[in-house]
């Protein structure tokens, strides 16, 4: 879920849903973390309206694995919602399995597939169904995400995959590819012990996690496909060609509102390269004025308290996606709703970049931003209003 362009200089490639091997991740991380000088913590007053329980904020470091971090965090909240004791799930176990499946598809597609760390929310539920799950204590991925680790592995695995699709086919490529991933991220143990009991990844998923991947659906909103039907999510890092339910733009926030009020959280994929998104200040909105037309003082004070926003139209949203202004950048978890001092509602969003920003790893994101910049979102099917479930034939 990432594109590399001049626009991407506002992105943190190591923090995004997808990245391309060799990209200067650490520099971009620093650029995004420090891209505003305002101080929202002293000029905003946020009051929670609804706030679902979530596990602690994690740090994906310089890897492009936020899609795994955000959706595993979402699954941990699902365990809490279901009355289970939450497990600190191993995000890199999910990522490791995703990279194996992505490599297989790359060879099947004769190399016509995006490589790198990128993935999507549905990859997590798909890997849960196929491979199971592990606790963090049983698989830490050899600290994948430390400086240089993802670039190093991507360089090695890309060489194997490209050789597999060039010239005479070598049937040993898959074994070498998996062995290389395991040399970088660590081999997965066949069995492990958790709280005094022995499990395999599949028995752990069934007996401890207890989540049915088939209960989760992913949605998007695009004018290029019929509404309330399934369509392929047309982003480069949808390497599995998964389909999402296509809903209307206003349905995005209506569904999220309904889910939050019913006690569900949401795994959310979005563009975070906009000037109105500030990790440091923990706020995202759609400024009423274009950044280029702002005065120097207006730019400096963009996050000094609530500001007016543009009204988002369906045409604006689709045009931004079609002209690459909206890119599939980053995954986070929507955990609640809050109001600012003027009574305006924001979504409470849990990130996976550590706790170094003004709100200890969380952000407050306006509904207009979510309408405008969402690429996809995933949630339990029962979090969707019944009338919309009926339209989409979700049982």
mmCIF file of C-alpha atoms in Angstrom:
data_model
loop_
_atom_site.group_PDB
_atom_site.id
_atom_site.type_symbol
_atom_site.label_atom_id
_atom_site.label_comp_id
_atom_site.label_asym_id
_atom_site.label_seq_id
_atom_site.Cartn_x
_atom_site.Cartn_y
_atom_site.Cartn_z
ATOM 1 C CA UNK A 1 0.000 0.000 0.000
ATOM 2 C CA UNK A 2 2.555 2.652 -0.987
ATOM 3 C CA UNK A 3 3.681 4.644 -3.966
ATOM 4 C CA UNK A 4 7.060 6.325 -4.354
ATOM 5 C CA UNK A 5 6.832 9.776 -5.871
ATOM 6 C CA UNK A 6 7.564 13.395 -4.966
ATOM 7 C CA UNK A 7 4.331 13.232 -3.012
ATOM 8 C CA UNK A 8 5.782 10.352 -1.025
ATOM 9 C CA UNK A 9 8.376 12.619 0.551
ATOM 10 C CA UNK A 10 5.646 13.349 3.083
ATOM 11 C CA UNK A 11 5.317 9.654 3.810
ATOM 12 C CA UNK A 12 7.176 7.396 6.151
ATOM 13 C CA UNK A 13 7.845 4.408 3.965
ATOM 14 C CA UNK A 14 8.864 2.284 6.903
ATOM 15 C CA UNK A 15 5.551 3.063 8.552
ATOM 16 C CA UNK A 16 3.339 2.466 5.607
ATOM 17 C CA UNK A 17 1.134 -0.360 4.481
ATOM 18 C CA UNK A 18 3.569 -1.038 1.682
ATOM 19 C CA UNK A 19 7.010 0.007 0.642
ATOM 20 C CA UNK A 20 9.429 -0.745 -2.136
ATOM 21 C CA UNK A 21 12.763 -2.373 -1.345
ATOM 22 C CA UNK A 22 15.670 0.036 -1.122
ATOM 23 C CA UNK A 23 13.573 3.077 -0.302
ATOM 24 C CA UNK A 24 15.184 5.481 2.194
ATOM 25 C CA UNK A 25 12.769 4.623 4.968
ATOM 26 C CA UNK A 26 14.454 6.163 8.003
ATOM 27 C CA UNK A 27 14.791 9.589 6.371
ATOM 28 C CA UNK A 28 11.117 9.570 5.452
ATOM 29 C CA UNK A 29 10.146 8.507 8.948
ATOM 30 C CA UNK A 30 11.919 11.533 10.352
ATOM 31 C CA UNK A 31 10.422 13.831 7.713
ATOM 32 C CA UNK A 32 6.888 12.797 8.515
ATOM 33 C CA UNK A 33 7.328 12.772 12.278
ATOM 34 C CA UNK A 34 8.596 16.343 12.245
ATOM 35 C CA UNK A 35 6.616 17.842 9.383
ATOM 36 C CA UNK A 36 4.704 20.400 11.462
ATOM 37 C CA UNK A 37 5.748 22.910 14.106
ATOM 38 C CA UNK A 38 2.342 23.514 15.672
ATOM 39 C CA UNK A 39 1.423 22.061 19.047
ATOM 40 C CA UNK A 40 -2.038 20.542 19.039
ATOM 41 C CA UNK A 41 -1.787 19.199 22.587
ATOM 42 C CA UNK A 42 -2.135 22.721 24.028
ATOM 43 C CA UNK A 43 -4.646 24.051 21.504
ATOM 44 C CA UNK A 44 -7.067 21.120 21.153
ATOM 45 C CA UNK A 45 -9.270 19.687 23.864
ATOM 46 C CA UNK A 46 -10.513 16.230 22.905
ATOM 47 C CA UNK A 47 -13.216 14.539 24.930
ATOM 48 C CA UNK A 48 -13.889 10.830 24.265
ATOM 49 C CA UNK A 49 -17.475 9.984 23.353
ATOM 50 C CA UNK A 50 -16.947 6.254 22.758
ATOM 51 C CA UNK A 51 -13.651 4.462 23.155
ATOM 52 C CA UNK A 52 -13.306 0.713 22.676
ATOM 53 C CA UNK A 53 -10.629 -1.111 24.605
ATOM 54 C CA UNK A 54 -7.383 -1.708 22.756
ATOM 55 C CA UNK A 55 -4.020 -3.245 23.534
ATOM 56 C CA UNK A 56 -0.806 -1.264 23.957
ATOM 57 C CA UNK A 57 0.686 0.803 21.138
ATOM 58 C CA UNK A 58 3.422 -1.025 19.210
ATOM 59 C CA UNK A 59 6.266 0.185 16.989
ATOM 60 C CA UNK A 60 6.837 -1.338 13.557
ATOM 61 C CA UNK A 61 10.092 0.619 13.279
ATOM 62 C CA UNK A 62 11.420 0.919 9.722
ATOM 63 C CA UNK A 63 9.476 -1.928 8.152
ATOM 64 C CA UNK A 64 6.508 -1.541 5.825
ATOM 65 C CA UNK A 65 4.361 -3.837 7.962
ATOM 66 C CA UNK A 66 1.722 -1.441 9.318
ATOM 67 C CA UNK A 67 -0.998 -3.452 7.548
ATOM 68 C CA UNK A 68 -0.060 -6.364 9.831
ATOM 69 C CA UNK A 69 0.334 -4.255 12.956
ATOM 70 C CA UNK A 70 -2.983 -2.447 12.562
ATOM 71 C CA UNK A 71 -5.033 -5.512 11.696
ATOM 72 C CA UNK A 72 -3.497 -7.698 14.382
ATOM 73 C CA UNK A 73 -4.217 -4.874 16.838
ATOM 74 C CA UNK A 74 -7.768 -4.928 15.524
ATOM 75 C CA UNK A 75 -7.938 -8.698 16.156
ATOM 76 C CA UNK A 76 -6.659 -8.171 19.686
ATOM 77 C CA UNK A 77 -9.516 -5.720 20.267
ATOM 78 C CA UNK A 78 -11.891 -8.279 18.805
ATOM 79 C CA UNK A 79 -10.732 -10.766 21.418
ATOM 80 C CA UNK A 80 -11.522 -8.216 24.129
ATOM 81 C CA UNK A 81 -14.936 -7.517 22.602
ATOM 82 C CA UNK A 82 -15.662 -11.244 22.576
ATOM 83 C CA UNK A 83 -14.837 -11.514 26.279
ATOM 84 C CA UNK A 84 -11.502 -13.241 25.733
ATOM 85 C CA UNK A 85 -8.168 -12.472 27.304
ATOM 86 C CA UNK A 86 -6.279 -10.607 24.564
ATOM 87 C CA UNK A 87 -3.024 -12.005 23.226
ATOM 88 C CA UNK A 88 -0.096 -9.913 22.030
ATOM 89 C CA UNK A 89 -0.195 -11.397 18.529
ATOM 90 C CA UNK A 90 2.978 -11.828 16.489
ATOM 91 C CA UNK A 91 2.605 -9.324 13.654
ATOM 92 C CA UNK A 92 5.758 -10.588 11.954
ATOM 93 C CA UNK A 93 4.445 -14.151 11.871
ATOM 94 C CA UNK A 94 1.609 -12.795 9.736
ATOM 95 C CA UNK A 95 4.038 -10.787 7.619
ATOM 96 C CA UNK A 96 6.371 -13.738 7.110
ATOM 97 C CA UNK A 97 3.521 -15.901 5.799
ATOM 98 C CA UNK A 98 2.258 -13.091 3.591
ATOM 99 C CA UNK A 99 5.677 -12.703 1.985
ATOM 100 C CA UNK A 100 5.733 -16.419 1.177
ATOM 101 C CA UNK A 101 2.319 -16.256 -0.493
ATOM 102 C CA UNK A 102 3.223 -13.048 -2.311
ATOM 103 C CA UNK A 103 6.351 -14.688 -3.742
ATOM 104 C CA UNK A 104 4.298 -17.626 -5.005
ATOM 105 C CA UNK A 105 1.895 -15.250 -6.758
ATOM 106 C CA UNK A 106 4.805 -13.248 -8.188
ATOM 107 C CA UNK A 107 6.148 -16.339 -9.925
ATOM 108 C CA UNK A 108 2.680 -17.429 -11.060
ATOM 109 C CA UNK A 109 2.192 -13.946 -12.555
ATOM 110 C CA UNK A 110 5.560 -14.121 -14.371
ATOM 111 C CA UNK A 111 6.825 -11.192 -12.298
ATOM 112 C CA UNK A 112 3.861 -8.878 -12.962
ATOM 113 C CA UNK A 113 3.326 -8.134 -9.268
ATOM 114 C CA UNK A 114 4.522 -5.535 -6.767
ATOM 115 C CA UNK A 115 7.214 -6.742 -4.372
ATOM 116 C CA UNK A 116 8.382 -5.257 -1.067
ATOM 117 C CA UNK A 117 6.918 -5.104 2.436
ATOM 118 C CA UNK A 118 3.472 -3.947 1.332
ATOM 119 C CA UNK A 119 0.240 -5.678 2.178
ATOM 120 C CA UNK A 120 -3.401 -5.107 3.059
ATOM 121 C CA UNK A 121 -5.758 -5.598 5.975
ATOM 122 C CA UNK A 122 -7.257 -8.690 4.366
ATOM 123 C CA UNK A 123 -3.821 -10.323 4.296
ATOM 124 C CA UNK A 124 -4.018 -10.687 8.072
ATOM 125 C CA UNK A 125 -7.354 -12.509 8.111
ATOM 126 C CA UNK A 126 -6.305 -14.578 5.093
ATOM 127 C CA UNK A 127 -3.081 -15.660 6.806
ATOM 128 C CA UNK A 128 -4.964 -16.361 10.042
ATOM 129 C CA UNK A 129 -7.204 -18.747 8.111
ATOM 130 C CA UNK A 130 -4.351 -20.498 6.305
ATOM 131 C CA UNK A 131 -1.468 -20.492 8.801
ATOM 132 C CA UNK A 132 -3.001 -19.772 12.191
ATOM 133 C CA UNK A 133 -1.482 -17.359 14.715
ATOM 134 C CA UNK A 134 1.296 -17.073 17.261
ATOM 135 C CA UNK A 135 1.908 -14.937 20.338
ATOM 136 C CA UNK A 136 4.669 -12.346 20.198
ATOM 137 C CA UNK A 137 6.644 -14.214 22.833
ATOM 138 C CA UNK A 138 6.905 -17.264 20.548
ATOM 139 C CA UNK A 139 7.887 -15.438 17.334
ATOM 140 C CA UNK A 140 9.487 -11.997 17.201
ATOM 141 C CA UNK A 141 10.620 -12.041 13.573
ATOM 142 C CA UNK A 142 14.268 -11.424 14.500
ATOM 143 C CA UNK A 143 13.408 -7.757 15.140
ATOM 144 C CA UNK A 144 12.475 -7.250 11.483
ATOM 145 C CA UNK A 145 12.069 -3.506 11.120
ATOM 146 C CA UNK A 146 15.368 -2.577 12.711
ATOM 147 C CA UNK A 147 17.426 -0.291 10.419
ATOM 148 C CA UNK A 148 18.319 -2.004 7.160
ATOM 149 C CA UNK A 149 16.602 -5.317 7.909
ATOM 150 C CA UNK A 150 13.720 -5.060 5.445
ATOM 151 C CA UNK A 151 15.919 -3.652 2.683
ATOM 152 C CA UNK A 152 18.399 -6.475 3.203
ATOM 153 C CA UNK A 153 15.752 -9.207 3.027
ATOM 154 C CA UNK A 154 13.933 -7.621 0.106
ATOM 155 C CA UNK A 155 17.161 -7.467 -1.893
ATOM 156 C CA UNK A 156 17.875 -11.153 -1.301
ATOM 157 C CA UNK A 157 14.348 -12.417 -1.945
ATOM 158 C CA UNK A 158 13.808 -10.223 -4.993
ATOM 159 C CA UNK A 159 16.907 -11.682 -6.614
ATOM 160 C CA UNK A 160 15.556 -15.222 -6.115
ATOM 161 C CA UNK A 161 12.116 -14.339 -7.465
ATOM 162 C CA UNK A 162 13.394 -12.485 -10.511
ATOM 163 C CA UNK A 163 15.692 -15.361 -11.399
ATOM 164 C CA UNK A 164 12.721 -17.741 -11.071
ATOM 165 C CA UNK A 165 10.764 -15.933 -13.776
ATOM 166 C CA UNK A 166 13.672 -15.285 -16.124
ATOM 167 C CA UNK A 167 15.035 -17.953 -18.429
ATOM 168 C CA UNK A 168 14.631 -21.650 -17.682
ATOM 169 C CA UNK A 169 12.291 -22.349 -14.765
ATOM 170 C CA UNK A 170 14.060 -23.581 -11.632
ATOM 171 C CA UNK A 171 11.733 -25.720 -9.469
ATOM 172 C CA UNK A 172 13.950 -25.199 -6.409
ATOM 173 C CA UNK A 173 13.204 -21.469 -6.208
ATOM 174 C CA UNK A 174 10.452 -21.805 -3.603
ATOM 175 C CA UNK A 175 12.582 -23.720 -1.101
ATOM 176 C CA UNK A 176 15.396 -21.205 -1.480
ATOM 177 C CA UNK A 177 12.979 -18.287 -1.198
ATOM 178 C CA UNK A 178 11.386 -19.553 2.042
ATOM 179 C CA UNK A 179 14.791 -20.442 3.478
ATOM 180 C CA UNK A 180 15.996 -16.892 2.794
ATOM 181 C CA UNK A 181 12.967 -15.343 4.497
ATOM 182 C CA UNK A 182 13.484 -17.612 7.496
ATOM 183 C CA UNK A 183 17.175 -16.744 7.659
ATOM 184 C CA UNK A 184 16.180 -13.084 7.969
ATOM 185 C CA UNK A 185 12.997 -13.280 10.039
ATOM 186 C CA UNK A 186 13.483 -16.582 11.834
ATOM 187 C CA UNK A 187 12.067 -20.022 11.140
ATOM 188 C CA UNK A 188 8.631 -20.764 12.585
ATOM 189 C CA UNK A 189 8.636 -23.472 15.262
ATOM 190 C CA UNK A 190 6.269 -26.354 14.624
ATOM 191 C CA UNK A 191 5.151 -26.210 18.265
ATOM 192 C CA UNK A 192 5.493 -23.714 21.104
ATOM 193 C CA UNK A 193 4.337 -23.344 24.692
ATOM 194 C CA UNK A 194 1.994 -20.578 25.801
ATOM 195 C CA UNK A 195 0.873 -20.239 29.429
ATOM 196 C CA UNK A 196 1.947 -23.786 30.164
ATOM 197 C CA UNK A 197 0.248 -25.483 27.210
ATOM 198 C CA UNK A 198 1.731 -26.658 23.927
ATOM 199 C CA UNK A 199 0.260 -25.406 20.633
ATOM 200 C CA UNK A 200 0.838 -25.300 16.911
ATOM 201 C CA UNK A 201 -0.004 -22.034 15.135
ATOM 202 C CA UNK A 202 -3.291 -23.540 13.951
ATOM 203 C CA UNK A 203 -4.362 -24.931 17.321
ATOM 204 C CA UNK A 204 -3.390 -21.637 18.955
ATOM 205 C CA UNK A 205 -5.581 -19.728 16.492
ATOM 206 C CA UNK A 206 -8.499 -22.051 17.124
ATOM 207 C CA UNK A 207 -8.262 -22.544 20.888
ATOM 208 C CA UNK A 208 -6.848 -19.233 22.132
ATOM 209 C CA UNK A 209 -7.540 -16.548 19.533
ATOM 210 C CA UNK A 210 -10.919 -18.048 18.649
ATOM 211 C CA UNK A 211 -11.663 -15.724 15.744
ATOM 212 C CA UNK A 212 -13.366 -16.889 12.547
ATOM 213 C CA UNK A 213 -11.720 -15.082 9.601
ATOM 214 C CA UNK A 214 -14.868 -15.598 7.508
ATOM 215 C CA UNK A 215 -16.732 -13.175 9.796
ATOM 216 C CA UNK A 216 -14.650 -10.211 8.593
ATOM 217 C CA UNK A 217 -15.277 -8.147 5.495
ATOM 218 C CA UNK A 218 -13.365 -5.410 3.719
ATOM 219 C CA UNK A 219 -14.968 -2.424 2.028
ATOM 220 C CA UNK A 220 -13.977 0.433 -0.257
ATOM 221 C CA UNK A 221 -15.701 3.204 -2.202
ATOM 222 C CA UNK A 222 -15.059 3.883 -5.879
ATOM 223 C CA UNK A 223 -17.246 5.127 -8.726
ATOM 224 C CA UNK A 224 -15.482 2.752 -11.120
ATOM 225 C CA UNK A 225 -17.517 -0.269 -9.932
ATOM 226 C CA UNK A 226 -21.187 -0.879 -9.112
ATOM 227 C CA UNK A 227 -22.182 -0.061 -5.551
ATOM 228 C CA UNK A 228 -22.920 -2.836 -3.061
ATOM 229 C CA UNK A 229 -21.168 -5.418 -5.180
ATOM 230 C CA UNK A 230 -17.662 -6.847 -4.853
ATOM 231 C CA UNK A 231 -14.785 -5.472 -6.900
ATOM 232 C CA UNK A 232 -11.020 -5.975 -6.917
ATOM 233 C CA UNK A 233 -9.240 -3.385 -4.771
ATOM 234 C CA UNK A 234 -7.189 -1.620 -7.435
ATOM 235 C CA UNK A 235 -4.019 -0.784 -5.540
ATOM 236 C CA UNK A 236 -0.517 -2.129 -6.284
ATOM 237 C CA UNK A 237 -0.111 -3.957 -2.984
ATOM 238 C CA UNK A 238 -3.276 -6.009 -3.408
ATOM 239 C CA UNK A 239 -1.009 -8.826 -4.556
ATOM 240 C CA UNK A 240 -3.732 -11.427 -3.819
ATOM 241 C CA UNK A 241 -6.314 -9.626 -5.981
ATOM 242 C CA UNK A 242 -8.821 -9.670 -3.121
ATOM 243 C CA UNK A 243 -12.196 -8.075 -3.639
ATOM 244 C CA UNK A 244 -13.856 -5.497 -1.410
ATOM 245 C CA UNK A 245 -17.495 -4.538 -1.086
ATOM 246 C CA UNK A 246 -17.960 -1.242 -2.922
ATOM 247 C CA UNK A 247 -20.087 1.194 -0.909
ATOM 248 C CA UNK A 248 -20.994 4.841 -1.411
ATOM 249 C CA UNK A 249 -18.775 7.512 0.108
ATOM 250 C CA UNK A 250 -21.150 8.481 2.922
ATOM 251 C CA UNK A 251 -21.475 4.804 3.807
ATOM 252 C CA UNK A 252 -17.828 4.826 4.909
ATOM 253 C CA UNK A 253 -18.429 6.997 7.948
ATOM 254 C CA UNK A 254 -21.962 5.702 8.518
ATOM 255 C CA UNK A 255 -20.612 2.152 8.794
ATOM 256 C CA UNK A 256 -17.687 3.151 10.993
ATOM 257 C CA UNK A 257 -19.982 5.170 13.283
ATOM 258 C CA UNK A 258 -22.382 2.250 13.581
ATOM 259 C CA UNK A 259 -19.579 -0.188 14.307
ATOM 260 C CA UNK A 260 -17.957 1.980 16.990
ATOM 261 C CA UNK A 261 -21.294 2.580 18.717
ATOM 262 C CA UNK A 262 -21.895 -1.174 18.778
ATOM 263 C CA UNK A 263 -18.538 -1.852 20.420
ATOM 264 C CA UNK A 264 -16.546 -2.853 17.311
ATOM 265 C CA UNK A 265 -13.287 -1.328 16.104
ATOM 266 C CA UNK A 266 -12.109 -0.969 12.505
ATOM 267 C CA UNK A 267 -8.877 -1.718 10.634
ATOM 268 C CA UNK A 268 -8.386 1.307 8.393
ATOM 269 C CA UNK A 269 -6.220 1.820 5.293
ATOM 270 C CA UNK A 270 -5.639 5.409 4.207
ATOM 271 C CA UNK A 271 -3.477 8.004 2.508
ATOM 272 C CA UNK A 272 -1.366 9.807 5.119
ATOM 273 C CA UNK A 273 0.771 11.922 2.777
ATOM 274 C CA UNK A 274 -1.562 14.910 2.944
ATOM 275 C CA UNK A 275 -0.411 18.194 4.472
ATOM 276 C CA UNK A 276 -3.447 17.946 6.745
ATOM 277 C CA UNK A 277 -2.092 14.775 8.347
ATOM 278 C CA UNK A 278 0.384 15.324 11.174
ATOM 279 C CA UNK A 279 1.794 12.417 13.139
ATOM 280 C CA UNK A 280 3.661 14.743 15.502
ATOM 281 C CA UNK A 281 0.540 16.706 16.360
ATOM 282 C CA UNK A 282 -1.741 13.670 16.297
ATOM 283 C CA UNK A 283 -4.370 15.316 14.103
ATOM 284 C CA UNK A 284 -5.608 14.772 10.532
ATOM 285 C CA UNK A 285 -8.127 16.941 8.686
ATOM 286 C CA UNK A 286 -8.811 18.411 5.224
ATOM 287 C CA UNK A 287 -7.949 22.135 5.325
ATOM 288 C CA UNK A 288 -10.447 24.475 3.694
ATOM 289 C CA UNK A 289 -7.598 26.184 1.837
ATOM 290 C CA UNK A 290 -5.105 24.370 -0.346
ATOM 291 C CA UNK A 291 -1.673 24.250 1.260
ATOM 292 C CA UNK A 292 -0.092 26.105 -1.664
ATOM 293 C CA UNK A 293 -2.419 29.076 -1.175
ATOM 294 C CA UNK A 294 -1.821 29.369 2.588
ATOM 295 C CA UNK A 295 0.303 32.130 4.063
ATOM 296 C CA UNK A 296 3.427 31.213 6.016
ATOM 297 C CA UNK A 297 1.611 31.869 9.288
ATOM 298 C CA UNK A 298 -1.333 29.700 8.223
ATOM 299 C CA UNK A 299 1.018 26.840 7.409
ATOM 300 C CA UNK A 300 2.777 27.149 10.753
ATOM 301 C CA UNK A 301 -0.490 27.136 12.689
ATOM 302 C CA UNK A 302 -2.321 24.414 10.760
ATOM 303 C CA UNK A 303 -2.642 22.312 13.902
ATOM 304 C CA UNK A 304 -3.143 25.048 16.480
ATOM 305 C CA UNK A 305 -6.724 24.185 17.339
ATOM 306 C CA UNK A 306 -9.770 23.305 15.214
ATOM 307 C CA UNK A 307 -9.836 24.639 11.656
ATOM 308 C CA UNK A 308 -12.426 24.844 8.876
ATOM 309 C CA UNK A 309 -12.502 21.945 6.410
ATOM 310 C CA UNK A 310 -13.408 21.350 2.800
ATOM 311 C CA UNK A 311 -16.643 19.556 2.134
ATOM 312 C CA UNK A 312 -15.824 16.284 0.399
ATOM 313 C CA UNK A 313 -17.689 15.181 -2.716
ATOM 314 C CA UNK A 314 -17.747 11.826 -4.448
ATOM 315 C CA UNK A 315 -16.118 13.443 -7.476
ATOM 316 C CA UNK A 316 -13.255 14.853 -5.371
ATOM 317 C CA UNK A 317 -12.653 11.513 -3.739
ATOM 318 C CA UNK A 318 -12.538 9.543 -6.999
ATOM 319 C CA UNK A 319 -10.425 12.158 -8.797
ATOM 320 C CA UNK A 320 -7.839 12.080 -5.992
ATOM 321 C CA UNK A 321 -7.602 8.301 -6.267
ATOM 322 C CA UNK A 322 -7.369 8.338 -10.065
ATOM 323 C CA UNK A 323 -4.656 11.017 -10.246
ATOM 324 C CA UNK A 324 -2.513 9.456 -7.489
ATOM 325 C CA UNK A 325 -3.168 12.205 -4.941
ATOM 326 C CA UNK A 326 -4.718 9.492 -2.803
ATOM 327 C CA UNK A 327 -2.307 6.601 -2.446
ATOM 328 C CA UNK A 328 -2.596 3.410 -0.459
ATOM 329 C CA UNK A 329 -0.127 4.389 2.216
ATOM 330 C CA UNK A 330 -0.778 3.323 5.747
ATOM 331 C CA UNK A 331 -2.881 1.145 8.041
ATOM 332 C CA UNK A 332 -4.197 2.095 11.482
ATOM 333 C CA UNK A 333 -6.985 1.044 13.841
ATOM 334 C CA UNK A 334 -10.050 3.187 14.548
ATOM 335 C CA UNK A 335 -10.967 2.587 18.186
ATOM 336 C CA UNK A 336 -13.436 5.313 19.075
ATOM 337 C CA UNK A 337 -15.025 8.732 18.623
ATOM 338 C CA UNK A 338 -14.100 11.993 20.365
ATOM 339 C CA UNK A 339 -15.217 15.625 20.212
ATOM 340 C CA UNK A 340 -13.064 18.746 20.175
ATOM 341 C CA UNK A 341 -13.829 21.883 22.178
ATOM 342 C CA UNK A 342 -16.180 23.078 19.432
ATOM 343 C CA UNK A 343 -18.216 19.853 19.510
ATOM 344 C CA UNK A 344 -16.865 18.449 16.229
ATOM 345 C CA UNK A 345 -16.440 14.678 16.063
ATOM 346 C CA UNK A 346 -13.165 12.920 15.256
ATOM 347 C CA UNK A 347 -12.219 9.276 15.102
ATOM 348 C CA UNK A 348 -9.755 8.068 17.722
ATOM 349 C CA UNK A 349 -7.057 6.234 15.794
ATOM 350 C CA UNK A 350 -4.366 3.917 17.142
ATOM 351 C CA UNK A 351 -1.115 3.930 15.197
ATOM 352 C CA UNK A 352 1.935 1.639 15.220
ATOM 353 C CA UNK A 353 4.753 4.182 15.217
ATOM 354 C CA UNK A 354 5.474 4.065 18.928
ATOM 355 C CA UNK A 355 4.342 6.670 21.466
ATOM 356 C CA UNK A 356 6.474 9.668 20.490
ATOM 357 C CA UNK A 357 3.726 12.022 19.270
ATOM 358 C CA UNK A 358 1.510 14.433 21.235
ATOM 359 C CA UNK A 359 -1.080 11.737 22.041
ATOM 360 C CA UNK A 360 1.161 8.798 22.953
ATOM 361 C CA UNK A 361 0.689 6.897 19.709
ATOM 362 C CA UNK A 362 -2.899 7.932 18.927
ATOM 363 C CA UNK A 363 -4.347 10.453 16.497
ATOM 364 C CA UNK A 364 -7.622 12.323 16.110
ATOM 365 C CA UNK A 365 -8.893 12.159 12.529
ATOM 366 C CA UNK A 366 -11.865 14.088 11.146
ATOM 367 C CA UNK A 367 -14.692 12.323 9.380
ATOM 368 C CA UNK A 368 -14.049 14.406 6.281
ATOM 369 C CA UNK A 369 -10.484 13.097 6.140
ATOM 370 C CA UNK A 370 -11.763 9.527 6.438
ATOM 371 C CA UNK A 371 -14.316 10.095 3.673
ATOM 372 C CA UNK A 372 -11.695 11.617 1.416
ATOM 373 C CA UNK A 373 -8.649 9.448 2.007
ATOM 374 C CA UNK A 374 -9.846 5.943 2.928
ATOM 375 C CA UNK A 375 -8.706 3.304 0.470
ATOM 376 C CA UNK A 376 -10.250 0.347 2.324
ATOM 377 C CA UNK A 377 -11.414 -0.702 5.778
ATOM 378 C CA UNK A 378 -12.063 -4.035 7.437
ATOM 379 C CA UNK A 379 -14.399 -4.991 10.268
ATOM 380 C CA UNK A 380 -16.645 -7.717 11.650
ATOM 381 C CA UNK A 381 -19.698 -8.151 9.451
ATOM 382 C CA UNK A 382 -22.002 -7.498 12.404
ATOM 383 C CA UNK A 383 -20.537 -4.014 12.691
ATOM 384 C CA UNK A 384 -22.252 -3.103 9.403
ATOM 385 C CA UNK A 385 -25.843 -1.765 9.591
ATOM 386 C CA UNK A 386 -28.360 -4.463 8.717
ATOM 387 C CA UNK A 387 -29.805 -2.578 5.738
ATOM 388 C CA UNK A 388 -26.369 -2.326 4.131
ATOM 389 C CA UNK A 389 -25.553 -5.949 4.903
ATOM 390 C CA UNK A 390 -28.762 -6.862 3.098
ATOM 391 C CA UNK A 391 -27.838 -4.754 0.061
ATOM 392 C CA UNK A 392 -24.478 -6.540 -0.131
ATOM 393 C CA UNK A 393 -25.967 -9.992 0.581
ATOM 394 C CA UNK A 394 -23.691 -10.449 3.606
ATOM 395 C CA UNK A 395 -25.097 -13.149 5.873
#
